[in-house]
Structure formats: C-alpha cells, structure tokens
Coordinates of N, CA and C in Angstrom, one line a residue:
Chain A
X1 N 116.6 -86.7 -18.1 CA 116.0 -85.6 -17.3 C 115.5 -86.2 -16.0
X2 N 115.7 -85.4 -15.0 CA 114.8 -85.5 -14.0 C 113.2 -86.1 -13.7
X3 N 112.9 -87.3 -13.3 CA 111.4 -87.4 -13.3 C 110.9 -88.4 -11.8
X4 N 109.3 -88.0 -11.5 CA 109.1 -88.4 -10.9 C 107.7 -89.1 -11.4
X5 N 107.6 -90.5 -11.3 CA 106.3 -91.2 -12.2 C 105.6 -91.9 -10.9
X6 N 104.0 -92.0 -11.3 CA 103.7 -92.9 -10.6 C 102.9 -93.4 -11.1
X7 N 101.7 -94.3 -10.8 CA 101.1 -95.2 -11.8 C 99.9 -94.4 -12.7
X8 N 100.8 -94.7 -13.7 CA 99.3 -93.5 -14.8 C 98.2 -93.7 -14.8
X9 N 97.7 -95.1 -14.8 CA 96.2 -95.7 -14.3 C 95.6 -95.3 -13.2
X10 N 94.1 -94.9 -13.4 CA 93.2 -95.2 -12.3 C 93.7 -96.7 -11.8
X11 N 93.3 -96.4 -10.5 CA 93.5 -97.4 -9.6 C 92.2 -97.9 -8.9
X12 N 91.1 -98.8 -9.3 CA 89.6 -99.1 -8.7 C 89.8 -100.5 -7.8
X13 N 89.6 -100.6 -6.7 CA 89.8 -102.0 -6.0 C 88.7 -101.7 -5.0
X14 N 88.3 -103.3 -5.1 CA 86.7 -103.4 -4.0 C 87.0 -103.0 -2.4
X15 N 86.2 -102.6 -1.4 CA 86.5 -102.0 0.0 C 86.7 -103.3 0.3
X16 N 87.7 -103.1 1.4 CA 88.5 -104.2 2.1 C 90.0 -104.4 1.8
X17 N 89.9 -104.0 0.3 CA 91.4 -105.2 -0.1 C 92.7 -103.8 0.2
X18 N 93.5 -104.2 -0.1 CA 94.7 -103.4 0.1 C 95.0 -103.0 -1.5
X19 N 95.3 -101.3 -1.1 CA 95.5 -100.8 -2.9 C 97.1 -100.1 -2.4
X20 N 97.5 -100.6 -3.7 CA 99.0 -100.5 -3.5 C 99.7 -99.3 -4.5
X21 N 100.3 -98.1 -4.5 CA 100.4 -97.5 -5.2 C 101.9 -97.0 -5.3
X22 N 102.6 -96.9 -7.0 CA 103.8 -96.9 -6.8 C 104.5 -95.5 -7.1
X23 N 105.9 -94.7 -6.4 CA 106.2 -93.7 -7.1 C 107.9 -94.3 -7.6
X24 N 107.9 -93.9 -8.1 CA 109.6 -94.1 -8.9 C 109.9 -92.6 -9.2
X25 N 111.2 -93.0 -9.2 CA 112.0 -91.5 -9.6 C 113.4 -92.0 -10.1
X26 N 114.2 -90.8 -10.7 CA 115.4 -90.7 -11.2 C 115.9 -90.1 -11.7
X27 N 117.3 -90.0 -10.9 CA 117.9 -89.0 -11.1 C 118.0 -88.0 -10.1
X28 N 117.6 -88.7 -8.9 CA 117.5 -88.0 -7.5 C 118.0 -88.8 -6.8
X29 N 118.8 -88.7 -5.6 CA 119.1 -88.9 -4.1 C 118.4 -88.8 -2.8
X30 N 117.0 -88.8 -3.1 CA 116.5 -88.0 -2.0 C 116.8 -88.7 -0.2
X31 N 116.7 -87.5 0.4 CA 117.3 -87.9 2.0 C 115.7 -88.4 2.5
X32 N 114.9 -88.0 1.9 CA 113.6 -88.3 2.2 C 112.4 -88.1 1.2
X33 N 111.1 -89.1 1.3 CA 110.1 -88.7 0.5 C 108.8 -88.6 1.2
X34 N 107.8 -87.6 0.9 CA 107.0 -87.7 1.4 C 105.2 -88.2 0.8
X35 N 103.9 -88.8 1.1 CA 102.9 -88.9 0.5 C 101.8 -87.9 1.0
X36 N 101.2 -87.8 0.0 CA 100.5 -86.1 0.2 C 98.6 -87.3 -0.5
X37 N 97.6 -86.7 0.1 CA 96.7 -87.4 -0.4 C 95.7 -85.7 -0.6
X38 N 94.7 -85.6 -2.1 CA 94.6 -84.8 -2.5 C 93.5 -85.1 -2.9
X39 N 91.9 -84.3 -2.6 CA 90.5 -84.6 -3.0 C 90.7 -83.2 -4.4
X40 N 89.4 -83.6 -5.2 CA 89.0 -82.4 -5.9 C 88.7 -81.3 -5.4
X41 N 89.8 -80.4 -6.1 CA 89.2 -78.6 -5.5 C 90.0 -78.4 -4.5
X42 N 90.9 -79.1 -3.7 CA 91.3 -79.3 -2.6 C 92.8 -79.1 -3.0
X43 N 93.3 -78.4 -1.9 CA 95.0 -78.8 -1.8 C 95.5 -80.0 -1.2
X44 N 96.6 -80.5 -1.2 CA 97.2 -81.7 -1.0 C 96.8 -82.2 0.8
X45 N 97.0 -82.9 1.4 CA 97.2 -82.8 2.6 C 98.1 -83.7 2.9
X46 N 99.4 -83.7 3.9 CA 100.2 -84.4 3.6 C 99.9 -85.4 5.2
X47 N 100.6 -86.9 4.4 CA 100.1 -87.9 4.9 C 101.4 -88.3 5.9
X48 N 102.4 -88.9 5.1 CA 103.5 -89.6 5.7 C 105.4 -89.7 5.0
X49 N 106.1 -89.4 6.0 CA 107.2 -89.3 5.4 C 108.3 -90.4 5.8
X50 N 108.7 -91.0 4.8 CA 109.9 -92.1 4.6 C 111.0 -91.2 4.6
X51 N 112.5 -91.7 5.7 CA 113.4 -91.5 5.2 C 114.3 -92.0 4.2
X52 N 115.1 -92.1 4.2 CA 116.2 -92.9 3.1 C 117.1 -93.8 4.2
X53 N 116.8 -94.1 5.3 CA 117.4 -94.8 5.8 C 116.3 -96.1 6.7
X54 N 115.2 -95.4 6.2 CA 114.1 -96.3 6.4 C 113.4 -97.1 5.4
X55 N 113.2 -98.6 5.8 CA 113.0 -99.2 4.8 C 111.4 -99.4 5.1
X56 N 110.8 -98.8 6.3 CA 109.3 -98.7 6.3 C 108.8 -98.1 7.1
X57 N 107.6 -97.9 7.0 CA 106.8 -96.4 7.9 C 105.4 -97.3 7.8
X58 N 104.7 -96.4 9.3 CA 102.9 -96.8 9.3 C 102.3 -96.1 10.2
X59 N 101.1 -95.8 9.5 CA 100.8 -94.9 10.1 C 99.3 -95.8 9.9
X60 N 98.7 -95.8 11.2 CA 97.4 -96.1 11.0 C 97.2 -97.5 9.9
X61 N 96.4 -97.5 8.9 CA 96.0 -98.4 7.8 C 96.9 -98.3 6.7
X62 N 97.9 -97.2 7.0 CA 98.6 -96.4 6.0 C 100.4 -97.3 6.4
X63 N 100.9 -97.6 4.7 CA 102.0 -98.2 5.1 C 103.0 -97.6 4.1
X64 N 104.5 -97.5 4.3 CA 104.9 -96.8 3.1 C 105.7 -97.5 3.1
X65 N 107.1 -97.6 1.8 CA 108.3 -98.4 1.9 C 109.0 -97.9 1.0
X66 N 110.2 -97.8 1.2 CA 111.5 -96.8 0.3 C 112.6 -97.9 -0.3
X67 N 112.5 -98.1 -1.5 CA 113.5 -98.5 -1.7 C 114.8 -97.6 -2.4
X68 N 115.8 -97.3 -1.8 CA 116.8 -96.5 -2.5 C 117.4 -97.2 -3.5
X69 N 118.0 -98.4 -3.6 CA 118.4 -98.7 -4.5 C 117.4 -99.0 -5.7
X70 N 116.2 -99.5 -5.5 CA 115.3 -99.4 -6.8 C 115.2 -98.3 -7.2
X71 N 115.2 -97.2 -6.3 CA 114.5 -95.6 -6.3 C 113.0 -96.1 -6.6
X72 N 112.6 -96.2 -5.7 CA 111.0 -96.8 -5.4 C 110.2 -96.6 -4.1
X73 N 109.0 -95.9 -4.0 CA 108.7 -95.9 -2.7 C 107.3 -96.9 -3.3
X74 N 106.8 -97.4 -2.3 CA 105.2 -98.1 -2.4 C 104.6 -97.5 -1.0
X75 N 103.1 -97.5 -1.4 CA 102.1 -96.4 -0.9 C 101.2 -97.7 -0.3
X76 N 100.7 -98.2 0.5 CA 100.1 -98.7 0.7 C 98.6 -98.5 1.5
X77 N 97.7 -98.9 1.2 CA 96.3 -98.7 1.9 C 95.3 -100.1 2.5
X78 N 95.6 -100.6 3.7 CA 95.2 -101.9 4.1 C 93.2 -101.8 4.6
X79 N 92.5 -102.1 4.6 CA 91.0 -102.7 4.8 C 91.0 -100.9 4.0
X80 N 90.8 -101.4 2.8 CA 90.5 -99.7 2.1 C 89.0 -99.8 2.5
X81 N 88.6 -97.9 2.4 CA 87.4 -97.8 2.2 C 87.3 -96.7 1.1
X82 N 85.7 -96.7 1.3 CA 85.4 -95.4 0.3 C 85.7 -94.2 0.4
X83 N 85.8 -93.9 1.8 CA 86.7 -92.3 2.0 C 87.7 -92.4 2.0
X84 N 88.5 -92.9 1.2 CA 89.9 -93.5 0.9 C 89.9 -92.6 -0.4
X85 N 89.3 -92.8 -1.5 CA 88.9 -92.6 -2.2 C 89.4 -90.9 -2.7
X86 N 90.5 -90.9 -3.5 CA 91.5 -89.6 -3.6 C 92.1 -89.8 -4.9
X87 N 93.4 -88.7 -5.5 CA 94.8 -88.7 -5.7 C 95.6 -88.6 -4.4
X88 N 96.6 -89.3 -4.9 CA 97.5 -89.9 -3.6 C 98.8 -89.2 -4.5
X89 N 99.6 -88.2 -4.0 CA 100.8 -87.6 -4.5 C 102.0 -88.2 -3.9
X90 N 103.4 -88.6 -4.3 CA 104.7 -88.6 -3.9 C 105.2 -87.1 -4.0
X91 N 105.9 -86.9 -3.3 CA 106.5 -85.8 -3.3 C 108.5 -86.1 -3.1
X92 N 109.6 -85.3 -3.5 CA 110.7 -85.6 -3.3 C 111.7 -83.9 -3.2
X93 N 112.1 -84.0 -2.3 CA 112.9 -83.0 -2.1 C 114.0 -83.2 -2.9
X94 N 114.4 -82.4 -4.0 CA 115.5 -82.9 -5.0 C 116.9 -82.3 -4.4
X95 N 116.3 -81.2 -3.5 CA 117.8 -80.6 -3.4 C 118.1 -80.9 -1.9
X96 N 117.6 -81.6 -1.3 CA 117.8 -82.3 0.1 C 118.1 -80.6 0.8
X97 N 117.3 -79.8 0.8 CA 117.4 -78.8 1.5 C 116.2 -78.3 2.3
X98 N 115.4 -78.8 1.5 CA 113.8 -78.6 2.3 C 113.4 -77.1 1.0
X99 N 114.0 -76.7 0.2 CA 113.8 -75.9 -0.5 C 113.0 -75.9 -1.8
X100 N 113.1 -77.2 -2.1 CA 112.5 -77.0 -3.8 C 112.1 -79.2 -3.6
X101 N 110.6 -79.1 -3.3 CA 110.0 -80.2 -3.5 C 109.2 -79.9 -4.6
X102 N 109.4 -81.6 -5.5 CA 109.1 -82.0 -6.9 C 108.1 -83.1 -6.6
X103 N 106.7 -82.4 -7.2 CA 105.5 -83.9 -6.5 C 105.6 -84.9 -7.8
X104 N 105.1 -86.1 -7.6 CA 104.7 -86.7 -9.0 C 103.6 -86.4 -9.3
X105 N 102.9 -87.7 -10.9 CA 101.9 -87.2 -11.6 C 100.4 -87.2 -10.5
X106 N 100.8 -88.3 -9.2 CA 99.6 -88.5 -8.8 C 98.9 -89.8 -9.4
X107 N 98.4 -90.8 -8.3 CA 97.9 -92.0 -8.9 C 95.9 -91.3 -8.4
X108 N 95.4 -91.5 -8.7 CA 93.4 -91.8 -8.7 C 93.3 -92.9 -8.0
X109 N 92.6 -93.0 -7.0 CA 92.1 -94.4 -6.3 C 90.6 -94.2 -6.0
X110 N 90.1 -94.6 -6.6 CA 88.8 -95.4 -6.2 C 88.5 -97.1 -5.6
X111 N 88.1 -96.7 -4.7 CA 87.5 -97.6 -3.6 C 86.1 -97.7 -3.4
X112 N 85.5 -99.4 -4.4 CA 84.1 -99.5 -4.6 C 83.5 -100.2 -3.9
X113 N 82.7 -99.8 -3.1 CA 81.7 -100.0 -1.9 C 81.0 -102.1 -2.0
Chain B
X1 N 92.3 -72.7 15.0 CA 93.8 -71.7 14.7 C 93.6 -71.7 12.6
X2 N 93.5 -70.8 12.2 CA 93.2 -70.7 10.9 C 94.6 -71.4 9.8
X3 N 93.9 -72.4 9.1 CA 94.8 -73.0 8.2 C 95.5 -72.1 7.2
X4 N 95.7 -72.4 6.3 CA 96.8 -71.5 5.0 C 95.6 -70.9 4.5
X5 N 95.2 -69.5 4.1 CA 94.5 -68.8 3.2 C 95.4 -68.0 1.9
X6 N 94.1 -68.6 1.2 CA 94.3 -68.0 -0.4 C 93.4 -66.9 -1.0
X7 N 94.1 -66.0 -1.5 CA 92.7 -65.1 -2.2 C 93.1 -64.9 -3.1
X8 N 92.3 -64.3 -4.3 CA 91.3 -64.7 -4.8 C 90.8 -66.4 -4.7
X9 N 89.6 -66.8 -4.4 CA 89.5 -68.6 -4.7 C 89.4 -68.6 -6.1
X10 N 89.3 -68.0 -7.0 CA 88.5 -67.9 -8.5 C 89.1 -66.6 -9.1
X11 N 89.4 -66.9 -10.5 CA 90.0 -65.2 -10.9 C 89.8 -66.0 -12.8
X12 N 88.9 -64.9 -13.4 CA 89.2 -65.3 -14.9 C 90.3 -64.0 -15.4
X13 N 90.9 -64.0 -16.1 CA 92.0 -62.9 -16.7 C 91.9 -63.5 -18.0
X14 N 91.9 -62.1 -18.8 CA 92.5 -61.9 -20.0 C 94.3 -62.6 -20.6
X15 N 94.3 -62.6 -21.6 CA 95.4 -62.8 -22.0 C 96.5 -61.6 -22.0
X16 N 97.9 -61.4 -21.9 CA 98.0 -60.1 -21.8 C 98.3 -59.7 -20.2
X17 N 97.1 -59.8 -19.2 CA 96.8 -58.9 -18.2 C 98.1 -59.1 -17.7
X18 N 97.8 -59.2 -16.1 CA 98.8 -59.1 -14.8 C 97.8 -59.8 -14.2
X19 N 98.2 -60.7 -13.1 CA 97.3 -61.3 -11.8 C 98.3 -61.5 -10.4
X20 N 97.8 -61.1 -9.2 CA 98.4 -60.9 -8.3 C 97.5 -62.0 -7.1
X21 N 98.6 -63.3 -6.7 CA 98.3 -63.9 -6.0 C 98.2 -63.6 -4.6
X22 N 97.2 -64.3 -3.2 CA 97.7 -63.9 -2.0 C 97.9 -65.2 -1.1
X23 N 98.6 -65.5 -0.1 CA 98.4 -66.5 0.6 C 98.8 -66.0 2.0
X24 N 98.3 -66.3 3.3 CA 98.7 -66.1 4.8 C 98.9 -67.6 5.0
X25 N 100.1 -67.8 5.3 CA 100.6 -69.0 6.2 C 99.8 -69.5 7.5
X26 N 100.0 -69.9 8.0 CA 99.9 -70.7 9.3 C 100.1 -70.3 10.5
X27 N 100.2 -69.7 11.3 CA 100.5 -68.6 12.4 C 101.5 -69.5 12.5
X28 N 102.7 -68.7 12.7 CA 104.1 -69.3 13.2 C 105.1 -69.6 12.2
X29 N 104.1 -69.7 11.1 CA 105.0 -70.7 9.7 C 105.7 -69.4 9.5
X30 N 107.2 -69.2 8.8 CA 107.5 -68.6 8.1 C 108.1 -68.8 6.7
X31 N 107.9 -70.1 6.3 CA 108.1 -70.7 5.0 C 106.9 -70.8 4.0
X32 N 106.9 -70.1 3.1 CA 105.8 -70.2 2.3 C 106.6 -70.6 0.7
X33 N 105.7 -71.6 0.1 CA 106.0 -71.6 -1.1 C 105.2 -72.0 -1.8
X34 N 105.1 -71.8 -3.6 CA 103.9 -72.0 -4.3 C 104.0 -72.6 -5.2
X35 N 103.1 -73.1 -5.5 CA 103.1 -74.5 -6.6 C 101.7 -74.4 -7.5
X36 N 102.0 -74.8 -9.1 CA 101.2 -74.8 -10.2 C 100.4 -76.5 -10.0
X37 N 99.2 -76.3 -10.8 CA 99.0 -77.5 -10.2 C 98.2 -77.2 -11.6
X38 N 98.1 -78.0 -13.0 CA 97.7 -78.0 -14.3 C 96.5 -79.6 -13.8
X39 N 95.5 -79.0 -14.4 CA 94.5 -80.3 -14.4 C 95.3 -81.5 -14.5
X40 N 95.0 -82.4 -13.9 CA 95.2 -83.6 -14.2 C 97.0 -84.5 -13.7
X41 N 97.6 -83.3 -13.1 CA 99.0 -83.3 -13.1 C 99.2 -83.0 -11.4
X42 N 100.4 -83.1 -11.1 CA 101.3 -82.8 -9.8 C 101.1 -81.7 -9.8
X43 N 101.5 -81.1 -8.4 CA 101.9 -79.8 -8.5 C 103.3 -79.1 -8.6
X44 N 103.5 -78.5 -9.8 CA 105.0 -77.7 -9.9 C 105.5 -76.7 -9.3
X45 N 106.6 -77.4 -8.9 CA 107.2 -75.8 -7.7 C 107.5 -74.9 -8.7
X46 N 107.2 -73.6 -7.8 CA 107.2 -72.5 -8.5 C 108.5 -71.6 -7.6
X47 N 108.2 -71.3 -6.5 CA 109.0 -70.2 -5.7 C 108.7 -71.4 -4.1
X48 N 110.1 -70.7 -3.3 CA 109.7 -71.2 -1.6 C 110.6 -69.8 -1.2
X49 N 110.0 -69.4 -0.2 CA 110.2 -67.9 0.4 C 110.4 -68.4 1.8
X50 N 111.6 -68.0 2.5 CA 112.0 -68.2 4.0 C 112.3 -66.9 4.8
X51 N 111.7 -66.4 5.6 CA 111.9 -65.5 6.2 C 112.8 -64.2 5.0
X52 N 111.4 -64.1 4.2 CA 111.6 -63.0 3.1 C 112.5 -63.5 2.4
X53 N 113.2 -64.4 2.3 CA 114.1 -64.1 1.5 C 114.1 -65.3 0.5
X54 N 114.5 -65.4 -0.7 CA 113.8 -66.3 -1.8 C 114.9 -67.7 -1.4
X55 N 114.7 -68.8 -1.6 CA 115.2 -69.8 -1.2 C 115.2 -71.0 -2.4
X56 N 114.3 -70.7 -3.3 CA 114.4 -72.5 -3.9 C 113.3 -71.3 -4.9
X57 N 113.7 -72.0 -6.6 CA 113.0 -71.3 -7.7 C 112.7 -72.5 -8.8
X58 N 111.9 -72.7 -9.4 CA 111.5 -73.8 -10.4 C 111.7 -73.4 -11.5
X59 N 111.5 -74.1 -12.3 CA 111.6 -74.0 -13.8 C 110.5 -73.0 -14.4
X60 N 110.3 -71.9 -14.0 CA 109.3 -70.7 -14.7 C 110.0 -69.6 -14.9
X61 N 109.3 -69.5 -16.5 CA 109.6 -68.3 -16.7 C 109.7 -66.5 -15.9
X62 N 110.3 -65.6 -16.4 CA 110.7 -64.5 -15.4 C 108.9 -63.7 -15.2
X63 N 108.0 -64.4 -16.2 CA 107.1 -63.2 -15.8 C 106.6 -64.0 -14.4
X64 N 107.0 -65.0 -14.0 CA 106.7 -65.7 -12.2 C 107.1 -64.4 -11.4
X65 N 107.0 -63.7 -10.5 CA 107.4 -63.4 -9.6 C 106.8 -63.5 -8.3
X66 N 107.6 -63.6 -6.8 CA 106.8 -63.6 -5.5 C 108.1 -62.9 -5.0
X67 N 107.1 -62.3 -3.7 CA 107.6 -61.8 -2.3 C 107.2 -62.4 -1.2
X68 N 107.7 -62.1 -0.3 CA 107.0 -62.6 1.3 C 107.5 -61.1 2.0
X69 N 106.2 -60.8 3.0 CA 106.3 -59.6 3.5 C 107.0 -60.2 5.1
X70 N 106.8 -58.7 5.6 CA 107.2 -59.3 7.2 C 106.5 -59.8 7.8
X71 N 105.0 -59.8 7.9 CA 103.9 -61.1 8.7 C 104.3 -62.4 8.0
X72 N 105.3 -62.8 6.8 CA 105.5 -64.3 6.6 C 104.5 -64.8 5.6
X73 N 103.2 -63.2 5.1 CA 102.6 -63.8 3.9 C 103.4 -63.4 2.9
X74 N 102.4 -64.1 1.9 CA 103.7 -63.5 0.1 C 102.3 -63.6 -0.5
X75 N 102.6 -63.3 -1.9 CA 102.2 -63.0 -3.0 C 102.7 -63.5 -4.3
X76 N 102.3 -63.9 -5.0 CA 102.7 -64.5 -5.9 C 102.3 -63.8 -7.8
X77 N 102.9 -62.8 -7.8 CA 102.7 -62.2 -9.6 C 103.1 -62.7 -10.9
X78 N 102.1 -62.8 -11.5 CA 102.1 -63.2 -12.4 C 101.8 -61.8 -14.3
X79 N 103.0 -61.6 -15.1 CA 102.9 -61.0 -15.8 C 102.2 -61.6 -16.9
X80 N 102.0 -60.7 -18.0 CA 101.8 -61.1 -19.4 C 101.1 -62.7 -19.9
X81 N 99.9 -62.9 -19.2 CA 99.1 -63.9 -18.7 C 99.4 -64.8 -20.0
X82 N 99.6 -66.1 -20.0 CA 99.2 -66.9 -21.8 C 98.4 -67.9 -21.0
X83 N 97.5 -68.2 -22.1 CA 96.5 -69.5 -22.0 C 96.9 -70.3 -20.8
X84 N 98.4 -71.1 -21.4 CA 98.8 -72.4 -20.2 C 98.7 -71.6 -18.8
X85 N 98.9 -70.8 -18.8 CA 98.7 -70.3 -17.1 C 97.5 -70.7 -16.2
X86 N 96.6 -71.1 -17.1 CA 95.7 -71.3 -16.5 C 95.7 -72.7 -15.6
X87 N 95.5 -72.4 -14.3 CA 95.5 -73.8 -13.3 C 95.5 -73.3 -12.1
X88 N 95.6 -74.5 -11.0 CA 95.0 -74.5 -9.8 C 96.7 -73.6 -9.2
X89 N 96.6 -72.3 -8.6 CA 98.4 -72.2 -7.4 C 97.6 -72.5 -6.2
X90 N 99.1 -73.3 -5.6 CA 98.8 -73.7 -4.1 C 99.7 -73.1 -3.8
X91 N 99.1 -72.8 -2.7 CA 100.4 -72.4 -1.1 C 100.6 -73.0 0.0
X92 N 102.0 -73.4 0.1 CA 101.8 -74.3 1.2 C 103.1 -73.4 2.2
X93 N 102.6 -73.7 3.0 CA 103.5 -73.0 4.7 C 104.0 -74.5 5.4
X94 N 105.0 -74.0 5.9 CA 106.0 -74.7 6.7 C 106.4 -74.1 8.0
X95 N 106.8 -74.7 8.6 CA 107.5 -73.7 9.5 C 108.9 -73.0 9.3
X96 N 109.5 -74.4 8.7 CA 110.8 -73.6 8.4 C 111.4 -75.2 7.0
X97 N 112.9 -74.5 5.8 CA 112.6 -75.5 5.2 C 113.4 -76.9 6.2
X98 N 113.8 -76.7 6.7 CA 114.1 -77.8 7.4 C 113.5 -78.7 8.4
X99 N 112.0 -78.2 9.1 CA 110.9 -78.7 9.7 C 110.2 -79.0 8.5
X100 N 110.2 -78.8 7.3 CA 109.2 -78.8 5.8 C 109.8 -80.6 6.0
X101 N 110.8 -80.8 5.9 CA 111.0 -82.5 5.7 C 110.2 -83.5 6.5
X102 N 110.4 -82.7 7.7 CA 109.7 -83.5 8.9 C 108.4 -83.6 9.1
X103 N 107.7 -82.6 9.1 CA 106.6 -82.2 9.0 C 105.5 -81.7 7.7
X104 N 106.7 -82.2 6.6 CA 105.5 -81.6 5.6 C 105.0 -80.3 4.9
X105 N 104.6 -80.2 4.3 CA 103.6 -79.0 4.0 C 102.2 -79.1 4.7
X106 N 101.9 -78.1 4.9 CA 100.3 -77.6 5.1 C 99.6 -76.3 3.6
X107 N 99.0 -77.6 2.8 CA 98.6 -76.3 1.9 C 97.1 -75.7 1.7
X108 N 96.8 -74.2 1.5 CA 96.2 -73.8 1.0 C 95.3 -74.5 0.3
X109 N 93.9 -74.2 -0.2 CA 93.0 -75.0 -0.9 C 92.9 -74.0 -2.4
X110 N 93.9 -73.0 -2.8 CA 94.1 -72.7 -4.0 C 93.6 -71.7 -4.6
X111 N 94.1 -70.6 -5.7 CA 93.4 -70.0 -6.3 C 93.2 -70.9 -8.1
X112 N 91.9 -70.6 -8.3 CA 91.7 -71.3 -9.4 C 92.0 -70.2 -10.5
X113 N 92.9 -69.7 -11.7 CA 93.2 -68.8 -12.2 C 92.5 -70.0 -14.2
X114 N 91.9 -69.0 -14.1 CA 91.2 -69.0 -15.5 C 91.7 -68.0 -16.7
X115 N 92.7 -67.9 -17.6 CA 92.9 -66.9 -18.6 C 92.1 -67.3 -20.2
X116 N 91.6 -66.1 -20.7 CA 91.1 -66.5 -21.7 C 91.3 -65.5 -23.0

C-alpha cells in the first residue's frame, strides 16, 4: 500500500540546536514535495517546496533535502527556538497533477527554552 | 485581503443527521479542496474542485459530497453522519492545481465537526 511516514516520536531538543525531521514514502514518484508546519486548532501553513530534481532547498533557518532514490525528504530547523514549536507535515502529490495531495502522519517538535 | 474562510468553526451533529460544510477561497483562487484531519493524524484528501468541476477524489465513502459554485466557493456534504466523522475539515485554496505545486496550499483554520 501506498504510505507516507514520518517520525512517530515527539521530537523535544534544547533552543539553539538543529531538529531534524524525517518523511519517507513509498510507492510514489513524486515530481515534488512539500512541508506544511501546523499549530493546534490551526490549519497547516505551508512552508517549503523540494523538487525531484533538487537535492536541496533553504529558506531562512529552514533547510530541506530530497532524496529520490531513498524516497526520503529531511526537514531541517537550524538555531531552533520556541516559536518553532509545532507539527511539521510532509505533503506529496501522488498523482503529479496538483490534484490529489497525500500529507503524512506529522512529526511534534518541541523546542525547550 | 481576507484568507480562506470556513463556517461553521464548531458543529456537534447527531448520528444519522446531514452536515453541510462552507469554505470561500482566497480572492482569485479558484482551486479549492478539502481534507479530514482525525486527531492526532495528517490531513486526508477528501475532494479538489477546479473551476467547478471535480478534479482529484480520495478514498471516502459516497455519503462525501462537494460542489464549487461560480464565486470559486464550495461546500462540502456530508450524509448519514457515523461517530468516525468526527474531526477537524480543512480547506485549502490554490490558485490553480498546477500553481498548488509551486505555491502550495493556503488553508482555512477548519470546521471542528463533533457527531454524537
């Protein structure tokens, strides 16, 4: 079956360090993936998009990286802080159409002061 | 310039009932589509609506239904309500699905649908 996983653990790291978060999938091709960061009560807000022909993206403190052949992206957050402090979503277009995006489970990060 | 709106924010329903979702896109968007979002979990695509016309459907059953009108909002119906229904729908607007890659979603902050 089709799935998109990311790390089932809370994720707690002291402010400053870098929190690193993983999505995997399979059984997809995607032409691109995107990360969506998501408070409580809140809808997603979307952060940053990797192609498939890109092996890295940055935005700000924010770093991403796609591996196609692992089927792996990593999420990265460098001098974290506490308003960091979210679910961080993968998202993947399965049908490379822009039509039908598949998020994962969503990783928890806390960032302790 | 007003983000994605959702109404009801809050709705408890019976088992059984009908519940009728709303969302207004983004001024300009005409891609709207909606996603289940179960405590604790991702959000599941449900429907994506392009210029009215249905474009991408998820794994839900037939009592799912949506429209998109000609302002580019939709609605999202929901029949014969069961317990699991209960969870967060989002709406998220695009401009179009092919700007959706590039640019992402912009979503709504949700109706919270409670059945009991």
């Amino acid at each position: 079956s089709q799935k998109i996983e990311q790390n089932s653990e809370a994720l707690n790291i002291q402010e400053g360090k870098t929190a690193t978060l993983t999505c995997n999938y399979t059984n997809y091709s995607p032409a691109y993936l995107q990360w969506y960061r998501q408070d409580p009560g809140r809808g997603p807000v979307f952060l940053l998009l990797i192609r498939e022909n890109e092996k890295e993206k940055r935005k700000e403190r924010l770093k991403v990286t796609f591996d196609t052949t692992l089927k792996q992206s990593l999420f990265h957050i460098t001098a974290s802080q506490p308003a960091d402090s979210a679910t961080y979503l993968c998202a993947l277009d399965i049908t490379n159409t822009g039509n039908q995006f598949y998020f994962g489970t969503g990783t928890s990060l806390t960032v302790i002061p | 310039d007003a983000g994605v709106t959702q109404s009801p924010t809050h709705l408890i329903k019976t088992r059984g009932q009908h519940v009728t979702l709303r969302c207004s896109p983004i001024s300009g968007h005409k891609s709207v589509s909606w996603y289940q979002q179960v405590l604790g979990q991702g959000p599941q695509f449900i429907f994506q609506y392009y210029e009215k016309e249905e474009r991408g459907r998820g794994n839900f059953p037939d009592r799912f239904s949506a429209r998109q009108f000609p302002n580019y909002s939709s609605e999202l119906n929901v029949n014969a309500l069961l317990l699991g229904d209960s969870a967060l729908y989002l709406c998220a607007s695009s401009l179009s699905p092919d700007r959706q890659g590039v640019l992402g979603y912009t979503f709504g902050s949700g109706t919270r649908l409670t059945v009991v």
